[in-house]
XYZ file of C-alpha atoms in Angstrom:
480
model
C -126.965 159.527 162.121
C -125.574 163.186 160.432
C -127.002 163.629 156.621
C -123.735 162.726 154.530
C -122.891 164.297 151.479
C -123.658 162.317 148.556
C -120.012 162.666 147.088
C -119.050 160.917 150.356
C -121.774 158.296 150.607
C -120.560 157.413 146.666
C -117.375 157.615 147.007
C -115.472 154.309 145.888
C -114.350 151.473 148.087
C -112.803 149.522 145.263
C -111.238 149.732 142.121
C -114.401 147.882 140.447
C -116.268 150.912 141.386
C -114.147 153.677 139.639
C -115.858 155.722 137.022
C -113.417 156.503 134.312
C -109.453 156.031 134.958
C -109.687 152.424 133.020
C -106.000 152.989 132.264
C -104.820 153.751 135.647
C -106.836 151.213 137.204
C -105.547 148.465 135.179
C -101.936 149.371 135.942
C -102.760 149.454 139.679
C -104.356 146.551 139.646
C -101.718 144.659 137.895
C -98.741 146.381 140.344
C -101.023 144.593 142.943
C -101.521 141.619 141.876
C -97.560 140.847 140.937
C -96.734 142.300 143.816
C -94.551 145.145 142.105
C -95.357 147.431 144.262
C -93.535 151.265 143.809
C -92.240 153.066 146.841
C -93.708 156.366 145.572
C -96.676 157.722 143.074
C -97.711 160.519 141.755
C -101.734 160.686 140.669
C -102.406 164.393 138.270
C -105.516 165.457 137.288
C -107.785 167.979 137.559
C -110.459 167.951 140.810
C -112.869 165.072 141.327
C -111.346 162.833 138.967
C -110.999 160.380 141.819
C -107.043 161.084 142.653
C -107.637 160.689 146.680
C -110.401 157.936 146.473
C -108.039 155.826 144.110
C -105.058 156.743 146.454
C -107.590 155.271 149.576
C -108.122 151.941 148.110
C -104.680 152.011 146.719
C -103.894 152.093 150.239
C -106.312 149.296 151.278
C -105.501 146.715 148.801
C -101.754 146.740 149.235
C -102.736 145.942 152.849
C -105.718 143.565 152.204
C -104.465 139.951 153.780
C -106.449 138.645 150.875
C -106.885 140.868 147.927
C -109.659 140.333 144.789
C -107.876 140.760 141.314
C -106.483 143.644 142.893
C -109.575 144.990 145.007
C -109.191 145.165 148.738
C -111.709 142.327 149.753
C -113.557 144.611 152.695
C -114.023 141.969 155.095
C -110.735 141.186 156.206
C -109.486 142.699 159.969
C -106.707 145.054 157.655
C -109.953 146.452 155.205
C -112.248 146.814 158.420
C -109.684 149.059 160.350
C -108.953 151.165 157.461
C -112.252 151.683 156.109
C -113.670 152.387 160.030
C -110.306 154.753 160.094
C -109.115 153.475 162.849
C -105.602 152.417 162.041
C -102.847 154.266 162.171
C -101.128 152.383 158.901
C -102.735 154.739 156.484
C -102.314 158.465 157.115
C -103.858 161.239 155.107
C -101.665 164.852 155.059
C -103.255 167.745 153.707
C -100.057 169.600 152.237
C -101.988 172.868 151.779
C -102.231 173.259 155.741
C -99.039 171.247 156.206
C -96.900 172.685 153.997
C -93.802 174.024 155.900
C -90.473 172.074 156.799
C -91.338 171.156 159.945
C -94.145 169.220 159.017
C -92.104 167.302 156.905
C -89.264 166.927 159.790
C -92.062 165.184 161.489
C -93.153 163.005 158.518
C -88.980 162.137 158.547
C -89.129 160.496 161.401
C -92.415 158.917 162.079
C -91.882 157.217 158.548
C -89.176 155.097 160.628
C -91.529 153.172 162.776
C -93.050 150.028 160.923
C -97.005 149.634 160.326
C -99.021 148.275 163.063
C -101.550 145.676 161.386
C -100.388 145.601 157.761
C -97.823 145.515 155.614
C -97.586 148.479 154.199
C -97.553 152.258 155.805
C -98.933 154.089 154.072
C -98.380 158.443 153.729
C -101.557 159.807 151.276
C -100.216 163.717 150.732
C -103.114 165.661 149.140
C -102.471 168.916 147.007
C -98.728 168.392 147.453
C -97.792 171.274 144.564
C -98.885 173.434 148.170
C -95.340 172.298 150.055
C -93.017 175.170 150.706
C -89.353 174.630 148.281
C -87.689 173.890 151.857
C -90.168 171.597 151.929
C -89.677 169.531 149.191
C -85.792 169.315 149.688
C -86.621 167.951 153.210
C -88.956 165.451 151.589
C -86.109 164.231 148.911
C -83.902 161.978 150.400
C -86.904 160.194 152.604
C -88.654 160.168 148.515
C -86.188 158.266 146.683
C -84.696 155.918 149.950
C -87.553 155.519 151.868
C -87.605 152.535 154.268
C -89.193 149.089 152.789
C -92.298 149.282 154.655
C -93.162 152.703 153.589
C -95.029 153.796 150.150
C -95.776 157.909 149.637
C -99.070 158.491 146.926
C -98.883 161.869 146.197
C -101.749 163.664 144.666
C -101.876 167.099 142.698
C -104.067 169.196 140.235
C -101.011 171.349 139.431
C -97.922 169.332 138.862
C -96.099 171.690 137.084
C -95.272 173.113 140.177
C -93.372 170.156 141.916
C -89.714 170.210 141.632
C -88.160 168.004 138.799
C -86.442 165.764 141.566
C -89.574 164.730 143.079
C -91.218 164.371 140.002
C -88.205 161.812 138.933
C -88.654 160.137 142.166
C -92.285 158.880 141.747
C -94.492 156.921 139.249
C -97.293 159.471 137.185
C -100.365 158.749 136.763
C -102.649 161.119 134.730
C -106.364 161.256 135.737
C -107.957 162.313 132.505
C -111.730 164.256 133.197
C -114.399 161.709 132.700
C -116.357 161.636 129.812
C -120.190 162.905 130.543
C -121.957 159.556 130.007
C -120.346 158.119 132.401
C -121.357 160.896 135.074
C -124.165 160.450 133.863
C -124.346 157.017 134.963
C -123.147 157.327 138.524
C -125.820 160.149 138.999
C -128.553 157.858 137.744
C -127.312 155.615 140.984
C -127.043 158.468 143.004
C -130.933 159.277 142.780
C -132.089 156.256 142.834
C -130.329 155.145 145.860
C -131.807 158.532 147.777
C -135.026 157.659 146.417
C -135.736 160.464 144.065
C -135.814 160.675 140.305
C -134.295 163.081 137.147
C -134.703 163.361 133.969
C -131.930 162.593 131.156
C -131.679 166.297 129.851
C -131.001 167.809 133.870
C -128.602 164.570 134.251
C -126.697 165.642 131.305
C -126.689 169.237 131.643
C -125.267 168.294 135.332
C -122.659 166.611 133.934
C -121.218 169.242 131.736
C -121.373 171.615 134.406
C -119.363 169.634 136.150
C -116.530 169.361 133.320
C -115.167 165.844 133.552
C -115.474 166.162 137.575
C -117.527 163.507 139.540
C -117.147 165.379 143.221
C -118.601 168.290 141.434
C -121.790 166.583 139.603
C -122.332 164.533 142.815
C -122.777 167.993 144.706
C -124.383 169.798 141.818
C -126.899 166.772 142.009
C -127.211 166.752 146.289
C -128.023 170.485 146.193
C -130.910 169.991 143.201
C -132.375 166.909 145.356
C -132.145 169.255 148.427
C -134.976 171.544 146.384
C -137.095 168.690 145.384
C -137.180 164.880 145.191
C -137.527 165.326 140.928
C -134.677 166.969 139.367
C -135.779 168.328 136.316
C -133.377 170.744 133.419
C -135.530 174.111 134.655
C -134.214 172.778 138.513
C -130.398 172.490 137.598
C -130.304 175.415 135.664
C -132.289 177.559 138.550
C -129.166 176.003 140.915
C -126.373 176.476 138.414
C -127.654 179.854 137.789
C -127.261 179.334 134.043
C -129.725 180.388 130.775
C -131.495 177.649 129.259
C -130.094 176.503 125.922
C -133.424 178.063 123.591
C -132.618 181.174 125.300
C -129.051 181.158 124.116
C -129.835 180.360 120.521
C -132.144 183.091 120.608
C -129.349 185.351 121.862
C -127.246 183.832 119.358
C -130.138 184.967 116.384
C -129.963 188.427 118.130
C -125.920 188.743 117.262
C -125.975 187.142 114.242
C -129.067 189.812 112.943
C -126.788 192.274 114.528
C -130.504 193.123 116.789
C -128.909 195.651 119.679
C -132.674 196.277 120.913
C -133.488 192.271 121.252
C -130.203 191.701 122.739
C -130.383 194.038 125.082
C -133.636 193.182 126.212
C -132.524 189.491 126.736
C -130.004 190.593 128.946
C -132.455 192.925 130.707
C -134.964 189.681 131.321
C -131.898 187.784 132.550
C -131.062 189.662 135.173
C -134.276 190.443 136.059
C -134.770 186.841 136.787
C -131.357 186.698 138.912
C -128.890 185.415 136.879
C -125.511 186.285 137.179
C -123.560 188.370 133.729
C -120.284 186.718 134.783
C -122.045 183.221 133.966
C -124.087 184.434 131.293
C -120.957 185.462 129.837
C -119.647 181.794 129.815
C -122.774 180.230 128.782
C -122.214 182.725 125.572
C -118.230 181.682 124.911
C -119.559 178.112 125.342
C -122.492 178.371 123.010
C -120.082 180.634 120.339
C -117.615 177.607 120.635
C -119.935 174.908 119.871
C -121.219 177.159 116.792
C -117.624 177.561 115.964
C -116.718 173.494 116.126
C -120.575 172.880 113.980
C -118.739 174.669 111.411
C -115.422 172.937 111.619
C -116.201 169.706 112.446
C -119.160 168.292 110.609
C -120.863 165.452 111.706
C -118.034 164.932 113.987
C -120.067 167.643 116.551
C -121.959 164.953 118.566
C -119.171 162.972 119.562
C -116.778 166.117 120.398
C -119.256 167.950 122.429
C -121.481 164.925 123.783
C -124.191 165.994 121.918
C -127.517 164.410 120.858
C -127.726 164.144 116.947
C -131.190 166.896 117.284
C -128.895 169.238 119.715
C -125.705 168.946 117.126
C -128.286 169.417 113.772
C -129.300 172.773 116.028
C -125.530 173.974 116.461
C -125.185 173.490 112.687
C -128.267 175.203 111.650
C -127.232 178.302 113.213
C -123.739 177.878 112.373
C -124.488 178.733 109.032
C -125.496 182.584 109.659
C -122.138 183.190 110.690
C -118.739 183.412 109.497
C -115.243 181.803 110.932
C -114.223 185.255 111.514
C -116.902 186.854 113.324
C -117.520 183.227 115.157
C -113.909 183.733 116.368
C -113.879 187.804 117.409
C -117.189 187.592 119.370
C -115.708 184.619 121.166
C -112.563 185.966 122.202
C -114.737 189.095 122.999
C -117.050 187.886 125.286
C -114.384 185.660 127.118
C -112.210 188.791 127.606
C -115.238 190.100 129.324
C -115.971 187.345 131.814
C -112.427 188.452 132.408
C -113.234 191.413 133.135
C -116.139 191.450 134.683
C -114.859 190.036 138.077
C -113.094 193.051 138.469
C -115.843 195.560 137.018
C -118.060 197.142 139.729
C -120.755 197.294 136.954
C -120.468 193.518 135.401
C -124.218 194.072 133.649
C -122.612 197.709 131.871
C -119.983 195.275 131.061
C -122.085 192.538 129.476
C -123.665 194.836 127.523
C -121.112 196.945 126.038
C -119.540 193.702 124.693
C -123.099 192.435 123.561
C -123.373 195.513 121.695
C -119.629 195.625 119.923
C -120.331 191.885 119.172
C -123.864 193.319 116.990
C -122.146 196.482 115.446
C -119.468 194.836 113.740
C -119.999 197.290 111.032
C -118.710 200.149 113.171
C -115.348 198.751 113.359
C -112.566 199.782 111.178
C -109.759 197.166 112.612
C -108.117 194.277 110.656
C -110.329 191.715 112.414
C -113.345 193.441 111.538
C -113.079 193.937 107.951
C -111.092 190.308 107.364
C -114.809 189.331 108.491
C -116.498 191.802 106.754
C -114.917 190.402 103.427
C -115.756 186.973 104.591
C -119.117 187.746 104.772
C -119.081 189.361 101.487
C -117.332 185.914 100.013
C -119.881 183.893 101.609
C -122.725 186.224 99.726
C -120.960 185.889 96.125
C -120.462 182.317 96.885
C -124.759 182.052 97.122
C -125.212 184.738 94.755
C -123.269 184.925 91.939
C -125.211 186.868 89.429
C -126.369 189.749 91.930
C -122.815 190.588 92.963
C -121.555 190.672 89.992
C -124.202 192.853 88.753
C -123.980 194.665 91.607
C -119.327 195.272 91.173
C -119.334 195.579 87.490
C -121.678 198.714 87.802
C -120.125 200.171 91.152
C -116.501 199.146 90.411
C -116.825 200.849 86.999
C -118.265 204.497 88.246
C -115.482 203.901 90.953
C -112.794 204.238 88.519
C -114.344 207.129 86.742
C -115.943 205.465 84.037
C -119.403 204.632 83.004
C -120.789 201.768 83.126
C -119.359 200.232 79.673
C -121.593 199.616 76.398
C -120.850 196.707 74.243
C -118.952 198.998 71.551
C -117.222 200.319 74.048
C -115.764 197.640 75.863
C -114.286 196.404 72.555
C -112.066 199.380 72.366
C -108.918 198.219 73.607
C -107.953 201.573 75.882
C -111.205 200.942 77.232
C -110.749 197.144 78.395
C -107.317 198.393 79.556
C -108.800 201.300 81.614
C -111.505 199.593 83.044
C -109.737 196.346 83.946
C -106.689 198.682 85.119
C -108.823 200.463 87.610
C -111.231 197.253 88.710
C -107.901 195.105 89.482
C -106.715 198.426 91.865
C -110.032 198.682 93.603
C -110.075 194.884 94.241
C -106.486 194.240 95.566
C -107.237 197.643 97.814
C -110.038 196.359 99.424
C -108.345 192.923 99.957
C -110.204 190.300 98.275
C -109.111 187.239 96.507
C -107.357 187.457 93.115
C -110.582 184.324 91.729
C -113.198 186.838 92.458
C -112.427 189.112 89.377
C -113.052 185.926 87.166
C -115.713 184.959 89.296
C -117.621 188.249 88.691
C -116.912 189.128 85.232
C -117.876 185.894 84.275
C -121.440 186.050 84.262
C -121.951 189.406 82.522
C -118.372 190.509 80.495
C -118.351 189.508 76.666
C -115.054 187.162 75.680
C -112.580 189.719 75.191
C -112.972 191.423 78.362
C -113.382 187.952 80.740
C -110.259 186.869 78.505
C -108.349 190.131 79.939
C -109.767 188.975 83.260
C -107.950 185.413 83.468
C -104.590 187.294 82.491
C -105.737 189.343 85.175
C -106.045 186.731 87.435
C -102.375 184.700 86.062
C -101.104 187.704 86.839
C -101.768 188.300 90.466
C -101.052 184.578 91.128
C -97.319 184.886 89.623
C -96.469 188.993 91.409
C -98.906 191.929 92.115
C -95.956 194.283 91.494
C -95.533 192.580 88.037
C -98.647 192.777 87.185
C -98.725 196.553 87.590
C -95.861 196.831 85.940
C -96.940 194.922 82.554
C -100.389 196.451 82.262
C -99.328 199.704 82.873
C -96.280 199.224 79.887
C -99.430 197.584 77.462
C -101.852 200.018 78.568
C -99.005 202.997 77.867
C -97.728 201.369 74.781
C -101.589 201.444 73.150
C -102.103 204.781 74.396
C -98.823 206.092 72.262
């Protein structure tokens, strides 16, 4: 007998076997069971969530002459016909070759005729969103009157593109993506019932590749056993084409240390070992989004990203080296350039120009760049209070033309005034938060001056305008 594909030798017979879809199931089921039985459904999701498999024993059980809580039995004449396709009670139309009125015309009046063995006909109509608008008005009338022997299941990924009138004419179900561990599961079945073996980590790293899609980890999984019997991580990743997770954290390092030359180099080593820069790219806007989510989320990591607890304490570690801001621009930079890259004739020149604006954040003078540049700066103050404000009181000062003040000097009241005058300008120019001027002076200004520095800061709270305004009046009034 022909080698079968292992998404076809898995594939579900009854609704016991379903990975995922508990909702759906249970609603099926039930219909079943109380015999309340729709004359048309609608299954959405997104590929290999089980939409035409769930449709199939849909199709089964309704005809079953003795049905199991819902479950076509399989031994009946009915479940032996259908599942040996040999009936003419159940028939599959795939809408994307099939899509034109005629087709359609045809459906119209073969849907007439009652079944042959069962009770039921029933018409399975795969990517349906493919039907031409002439189409789908031919369909209408046949949708919502159909005759009582007749039931339509029509399945889509895109079912924003079906007319409101059919979508009013059928019962939706939603196919949610199914959560890794239980693709992980199936997989673990798979192997072991074609007598080879995997490890957890390549299971798992199958399963996210395959992004909630069981078709897609079944085949990821049939091509790795096709190498060898022992599916290991370095296996799926050599098949998926992808970089190894250590790899991307040192990548990661090389952007956060703004390191052009290591960067570089990595991407030099990856292509040297055939990987592709469009999937590199992704791997990167996957790993910047986890880094992103370690910083937003917490402990909560693990459980959004299906993460060990060692994986998740990684993500967090590195997490820290970065900002929100730059987190955010190098990860709507790099997937702008997987974009891209599709279309470039040069993807690698493309990788690397973006690698390279992602490490010389410094060189850029937009908004974006210096909101993160002042983040960063925050985040520095934050950890080291004394230094910076060390560090502004001297700078700020010979900024505004003054030295840096003496004791006897800063007692003088024109002085304060001039120097606190001056410091408030150069910090609400360059943008930073109204706190940090009490922050700073705090550490190193005597009382008078950090007293100035809270009006200061009441000041900028309540109206920048009015605080100009008032400290320009006091500073003229004491110079008259």
């Amino acid at each position: 007998m022909a080698y079968q594909a292992l998404y076809r030798q898995w594939r579900p017979q009854t609704f016991s076997a379903m990975v995922g879809q508990e909702a759906v199931i249970a609603t099926l089921r039930n219909q079943i069971m109380t015999g309340r039985i729709a004359h048309a459904y609608l299954f959405c999701g997104s590929r290999g969530t089980g939409k035409t498999s769930t449709a199939k024993i849909m199709a089964r059980a309704i005809n079953c002459l003795a049905p199991v809580q819902g479950d076509p039995c399989g031994q009946c004449e009915s479940c032996l016909r259908l599942m040996g396709e040999n009936s003419l009670d159940v028939l599959e139309i795939d809408a994307a070759s099939n899509n034109g009125v005629d087709e359609i015309r045809d459906l119209r009046e073969s849907v007439k005729y009652p079944p042959q063995y069962g009770k039921y006909k029933v018409y399975i109509i795969d990517e349906v969103h493919m039907l031409s608008a002439s189409a789908f008005n031919a369909l209408l009338k046949t949708l919502e009157e159909p005759p009582a022997h007749a039931v339509f299941i029509l399945a889509t990924t895109e079912p924003q593109r079906l007319p409101a009138t059919i979508l009013s004419r059928c019962q939706r179900f939603d196919f949610g993506r199914i959560p890794v561990q239980q693709i992980v599961g199936r997989l673990q079945e798979a192997v072991q019932g074609a007598g080879g073996t995997a490890t957890d980590q390549a299971l798992h790293l199958i399963a996210r590749a395959a992004e909630g899609g069981m078709r897609d980890a079944l085949s990821i999984l049939d091509m790795c056993l096709g190498y060898h019997s022992e599916v290991t991580e370095d296996l799926v990743r050599n098949v998926l084409g992808t970089a190894d997770r250590s790899f991307l954290f040192r990548f990661g390092e090389a952007l956060r240390a703004s390191d052009v030359k290591a960067a570089i180099a990595m991407i030099d080593e990856l292509m040297r070992g055939g990987r592709e820069p469009v999937v590199f790219s992704k791997d990167v806007s996957q790993h910047l989004r986890a880094l992103l989510m370690a910083q937003s989320c917490g402990e909560e990591l693990a459980g959004l990203l299906e993460l060990t607890q060692e994986d998740a304490e990684e993500y967090r570690r590195q997490a820290q080296g970065f900002t929100d801001e730059r987190l955010l621009r190098m990860l709507e930079l790099f997937m702008a350039v997987e974009t891209e890259m599709r279309w470039a004739s040069s993807p690698r020149i493309a990788l690397e120009a973006a690698t390279m604006k992602a490490c010389l954040k410094t060189k850029d003078t937009d908004a974006a760049a210096l909101n993160e540049r002042i983040a960063e700066l925050d985040d520095y103050y934050a950890s080291h209070p004394k230094q910076a404000a060390d560090t502004f009181h001297a700078e700020f000062t010979a900024n505004a033309g003054l030295a840096a003040p003496q004791s006897g000097v800063r007692n003088s009241f024109y002085a304060e005034s001039d120097l606190l005058y001056s410091l408030a300008n150069l910090f609400r120019d360059a943008g930073y938060r109204a706190p940090m001027i009490v922050d700073l002076f705090s550490l190193n200004a005597d009382p008078a001056v950090l007293a100035m520095c809270e009006q200061v800061h009441e000041q900028l709270d309540a109206s920048w305008d009015t605080f100009r305004y008032n400290y320009f009046a006091h500073w003229a009034k004491g110079k008259n």
